[in-house]
Amino acid sequence: MAGSWDGSNDSGSQSDESYHFERLHIEPIYDTFVCPLTKQVMHDPVTLENGQTFEREAIEKWFKECKESGRKLVCPLTVKELKSTDLKPSIALRHTIEEWSARNEAAQLDLARRSLNLGSPESDVMRSLKYIRYSYRTSRSNKHVLHNAELVPKIVDMLKSSSRKVRCKALKTLRIVLEEDSDNKEILSQGDTVRTIVKFLSHELSKEREEAVSLLYELSKSEALCEKIGSVNGAILILVGMTSSKSENILTVERADKTLENLEKCENNVRQMAENGRLHPLLTQILEGPPETKLSLASFLGELALNNDVKVLVARTVGTSLINIMRSGNIQAREAALKALNQISSFEASAKVLIEAGILPPLVKDLFTVGSNQLPMRLKEVSATILANVVNSGYDFDSITVGPDHQTLVSEDIVHNLLHLISNTGPAIECKLLQVLVGLTNSPTTVLNMVSAIKSSGATISLVQFVEAPQKDLRVASIKLLLNLSPHLGQELADSLRGTVGQLGSLVKVIAENIGITEEQAAAVGLLAELPERDVGLTRQMLDDGAFKLIFSRVVSIRQGETRGSRFVTPFLEGLVSVLARVTFVLADEPGAIALCREYNLAAQFIELLQSNGLDKVQMVSATALENLSLESKNLTKLPELPQPGFCASIFPCFSKQPIITGLCRLHRGTCSLKETFCLLEGQAVEKLVALLDHTNEKVVEAALAALSTLLDDGVDGEQGVQVLCEAQGIKPILDVLLEKRTENLRRRAVWTVERILRTEDIAYEVSGDPNVTTALVDAFQHADYRTRQIAERALKHIDKLPNFSGIFPNMG
């Protein structure tokens, strides 16, 4: 048989098959039809000079072998020498054979067609499918016969067979009869056949799956069928999955990949591929496709849900192209580009790629342009969203020019324009522009420029008003911005919040919401915590509004585990404790603050919070609050009322004898309690504060040392204070703080405390023998600030390292 074919999936080779089928004759075969050399029915019979007939190809091969071997030229049948190699076509015989073959083929085809039904034995169906493949491969001229026999629908019916073998061979047979045959493909496109073929793709690692992929590849060569395949739910998803499979054989993966390449002819298929992770076709069309396709697919890209890695890939591939469309296209094109850029700018790494591609200048221009060329407000909102995404990527924005006069995003006139735009747009764009300001104030390199521009524009009050916005996103952005500004605009913000408009109450209301812990709540309480702690007016208003009571209840609920955990628990608790501590800074000026501390026993709460391991800020703020409370103890302690001396005692002093009063505080010489007078000794807080002196965070150590130093302050019994520290084993840790000299503030505080301790002679005598302490005090005496050097001088005198008459520094008490 001429040609070759893939018989790897069938038993037997092509020659076996042809031999088999050429012997399946309905009419008897005649000897004159058979070539004596090949023993097969002749297709091109020729006659020699002696009248013998052979297949042309066979006898020519015989002559060639005779010539090459040097043998005489003889007839292979009679073995008699021939005078000539002339071959005379046997036209009549050939016609007779062709007519006979046609009758047999028609009869065999009819037999095969009748065997193709679901009720036939499996062996008959398999034989029929095999014959159809053989017949189709041996001669494409048989196509019209196959069409007339309406075999394609019959083969399709075999896909419903219960036999896996039959289904598999039916798929293979369909592929063969469809190759380069548009008529058969048209027949197959009718009904649900394509859907049925796609279903075979879900048969994991089966021969049916492989044959189905090969068949779909053949179908996908037809543009009309490409749309049909793509319309089958899940077809493209499965094919995309197969191209990345590690378990499929290589040929199947290649077939799936080539099928998808053919399916790219239809835009809808390209969209589906993008939805299922195969983005390259879509990106290629955006780069190289016709204008209307670019527009359509760029807009579609903006609607896709992309993972972060893909966003970076997209930004690198089409970012520059989209930015160019945004610069110069019409409104429709710019809208499509903006939607796509909005999608891919929402990840930090992809946003940085877009910045480097030059997205900032056209974005800023779009936002600020007014007049005939300005964008509609709905697109300005998209531009603002992209700018917010980009700005929150953490890039160095004070080095990128965005305007004609080399302005940057943090240049004063650009910030003023942003602030002006915020005041003259709707909530949606206001929210995005506030997020831009949040991003620009997140960075320590740009926040000071932002603060300066906001001050010069007088926009603080306007920005504060947004904390009352009913839209949550707008409110969150506003509070986060004010939180970033609070370390630099604390007093201005406090003055604005103290007004009668109700912004302070709005912040407290946010904090009060018992809905778990949100980012908004953490930002709101963080903002209040950053405001000047000694602003009596602000604290008084919070007292009047009942804010501290609410703050206290939230602290307690978190400590008791009643609040659902989230990633904002820690900043929220830190903010709550900081706000609660505000009340301890105004005790001397605000009786209501003392009443609140007593009512809720805040001293006990702060002592408990000292043990919040891992929450450095909570421990530091709690120690500072205890310092403030302890400083007020001496003013709150009730001193005992001694009886007036009698008449005799007034004349004869020897008769006067002071009564002994028991139960008084050793430090404050009066009646103390933790709840009423905030006495640290009564609250058993000293040991807990001493334990914090070994903390790795110097700010926690400083706050704890400051609280302990109140035990040695003027107005309390200093000797008893030292004794209390001794009993709490706090002397050595305090000396260790002095020796470590981690920060200047710590050294200042440690020198003051050590000097007070060394006023006790026994301790001074013992310390005088420690050269390390002496060295630390000498170092402070020589290099610290003026006040600390004075105190260090007195400490050195206590341990006899300086003479008492030295007078290096004038006594300042």
XYZ file of N, CA and C in Angstrom, residues 620-699:
240
model
N 5.680 49.840 79.082
C 6.278 51.167 79.254
C 5.225 52.190 79.693
N 4.086 52.215 78.991
C 3.030 53.179 79.307
C 2.480 52.915 80.707
N 2.330 51.637 81.062
C 1.804 51.301 82.393
C 2.755 51.769 83.486
N 4.067 51.594 83.285
C 5.050 52.056 84.272
C 5.014 53.569 84.399
N 4.859 54.267 83.267
C 4.785 55.732 83.304
C 3.532 56.185 84.048
N 2.404 55.514 83.789
C 1.170 55.857 84.502
C 1.338 55.634 86.007
N 2.016 54.557 86.382
C 2.248 54.295 87.805
C 3.175 55.357 88.411
N 4.132 55.847 87.629
C 4.985 56.948 88.107
C 4.121 58.166 88.427
N 3.220 58.514 87.495
C 2.355 59.683 87.715
C 1.465 59.496 88.934
N 0.903 58.307 89.059
C 0.026 58.039 90.202
C 0.809 58.068 91.504
N 2.007 57.494 91.495
C 2.821 57.448 92.710
C 3.260 58.845 93.141
N 3.549 59.697 92.164
C 3.935 61.077 92.506
C 2.803 61.816 93.215
N 1.578 61.429 92.913
C 0.432 62.088 93.527
C 0.098 61.504 94.892
N 0.694 60.358 95.230
C 0.349 59.669 96.486
C 0.584 60.548 97.704
N 1.714 61.260 97.709
C 2.038 62.067 98.905
C 1.012 63.172 99.143
N 0.317 63.574 98.059
C -0.699 64.633 98.223
C -2.050 64.059 98.639
N -2.215 62.751 98.483
C -3.501 62.130 98.774
C -3.504 61.371 100.090
N -2.311 61.082 100.641
C -2.220 60.322 101.885
C -2.835 61.119 103.028
N -3.647 60.434 103.801
C -4.274 61.073 104.964
C -3.334 60.953 106.153
N -2.805 62.094 106.587
C -1.907 62.091 107.746
C -2.718 61.943 109.021
N -2.154 61.269 110.028
C -2.923 61.054 111.275
C -3.139 62.369 112.018
N -4.296 62.517 112.676
C -4.579 63.700 113.490
C -4.142 63.404 114.923
N -3.114 64.127 115.398
C -2.595 63.918 116.761
C -3.404 64.757 117.734
N -3.678 64.213 118.932
C -4.446 65.002 119.934
C -3.614 66.174 120.450
N -4.332 67.261 120.841
C -3.663 68.440 121.390
C -3.062 68.090 122.763
N -1.870 68.610 123.090
C -1.275 68.319 124.409
C -2.121 68.922 125.547
N -2.172 68.233 126.701
C -2.956 68.692 127.852
C -2.271 69.875 128.570
N -2.939 70.371 129.642
C -2.442 71.533 130.388
C -1.091 71.255 131.031
N -0.969 70.087 131.661
C 0.287 69.757 132.344
C 1.428 69.630 131.365
N 1.099 69.039 130.238
C 2.159 68.831 129.247
C 2.637 70.159 128.708
N 1.720 71.145 128.664
C 2.143 72.441 128.129
C 3.051 73.163 129.118
N 2.902 72.838 130.460
C 3.758 73.482 131.475
C 4.983 72.648 131.709
N 4.731 71.341 131.798
C 5.868 70.436 132.065
C 6.071 69.522 130.843
N 6.976 69.882 129.963
C 7.206 69.083 128.744
C 7.529 67.628 129.028
N 8.059 67.358 130.229
C 8.398 65.965 130.509
C 7.169 65.083 130.531
N 5.987 65.732 130.749
C 4.751 64.942 130.748
C 4.203 64.662 129.328
N 4.795 65.345 128.310
C 4.273 65.166 126.926
C 4.929 63.936 126.289
N 4.127 63.079 125.769
C 4.605 61.871 125.080
C 3.678 61.584 123.878
N 4.289 61.582 122.643
C 3.489 61.380 121.418
C 2.892 59.971 121.430
N 1.622 59.860 121.089
C 1.005 58.530 121.025
C 1.546 57.757 119.814
N 1.626 56.457 119.945
C 2.098 55.598 118.852
C 0.891 55.187 117.996
N 0.984 55.516 116.687
C -0.124 55.201 115.768
C 0.358 54.100 114.827
N -0.359 53.014 114.778
C 0.046 51.874 113.931
C -0.748 51.893 112.618
N -0.228 51.091 111.637
C -0.940 50.933 110.360
C -0.685 52.039 109.369
N 0.332 52.886 109.639
C 0.618 53.971 108.704
C 1.600 53.493 107.633
N 1.554 54.154 106.495
C 2.451 53.822 105.385
C 3.869 54.236 105.726
N 4.826 53.340 105.507
C 6.235 53.640 105.808
C 6.745 54.796 104.962
N 6.256 54.893 103.742
C 6.775 55.925 102.832
C 6.114 57.271 103.050
N 4.797 57.242 103.180
C 4.048 58.504 103.180
C 3.595 58.932 104.579
N 3.884 58.104 105.605
C 3.624 58.414 107.022
C 2.156 58.716 107.296
N 1.293 58.130 106.487
C -0.133 58.330 106.690
C -0.888 57.079 106.286
N -2.201 57.245 106.147
C -3.046 56.111 105.760
C -3.053 56.014 104.239
N -2.579 54.891 103.733
C -2.447 54.701 102.280
C -3.209 53.469 101.830
N -3.537 53.495 100.535
C -4.070 52.297 99.881
C -3.805 52.457 98.390
N -3.814 51.351 97.714
C -3.569 51.419 96.265
C -4.720 52.133 95.565
N -5.937 51.834 95.947
C -7.091 52.382 95.251
C -7.303 53.863 95.532
N -7.110 54.274 96.803
C -7.433 55.649 97.170
C -6.266 56.613 96.999
N -5.052 56.145 97.318
C -3.908 57.076 97.259
C -2.851 56.627 96.264
N -3.080 55.515 95.591
C -2.206 55.014 94.524
C -0.807 54.666 95.035
N -0.710 54.194 96.226
C 0.586 53.878 96.826
C 1.136 52.583 96.222
N 2.311 52.665 95.621
C 2.915 51.499 94.989
C 3.287 50.438 96.008
N 3.686 50.885 97.195
C 4.057 49.935 98.236
C 2.846 49.120 98.657
N 1.723 49.794 98.846
C 0.497 49.096 99.230
C -0.001 48.183 98.110
N 0.295 48.566 96.868
C -0.163 47.771 95.729
C 0.778 46.655 95.342
N 1.886 46.505 96.123
C 2.873 45.444 95.859
C 3.371 45.495 94.398
N 3.618 46.729 93.967
C 4.059 46.931 92.588
C 5.572 46.974 92.460
N 6.286 47.136 93.590
C 7.730 47.387 93.524
C 8.458 46.217 92.876
N 8.165 45.001 93.297
C 8.843 43.828 92.729
C 8.620 43.724 91.219
N 7.390 44.044 90.790
C 7.092 43.945 89.352
C 7.866 44.995 88.567
N 8.027 46.179 89.136
C 8.796 47.228 88.461
C 10.284 46.868 88.423
N 10.778 46.312 89.515
C 12.192 45.891 89.558
C 12.450 44.844 88.485
N 11.496 43.937 88.283
C 11.674 42.890 87.276
C 11.847 43.476 85.878
N 11.253 44.650 85.623
C 11.354 45.266 84.294
C 12.696 45.940 84.050
N 13.510 46.104 85.090
C 14.818 46.749 84.909
C 15.766 45.897 84.078
N 15.412 44.640 83.901
C 16.244 43.746 83.103
C 15.710 43.613 81.670
N 14.756 44.458 81.320
C 14.105 44.374 80.002
C 15.082 44.765 78.889
N 14.883 44.173 77.708
C 15.769 44.490 76.579
C 15.439 45.840 75.941
N 14.250 46.341 76.181
C 13.842 47.632 75.621
C 14.170 48.737 76.619
N 15.092 49.631 76.238
C 15.540 50.666 77.185
C 14.423 51.613 77.594
N 13.401 51.775 76.725
C 12.298 52.668 77.092
C 11.465 52.062 78.215
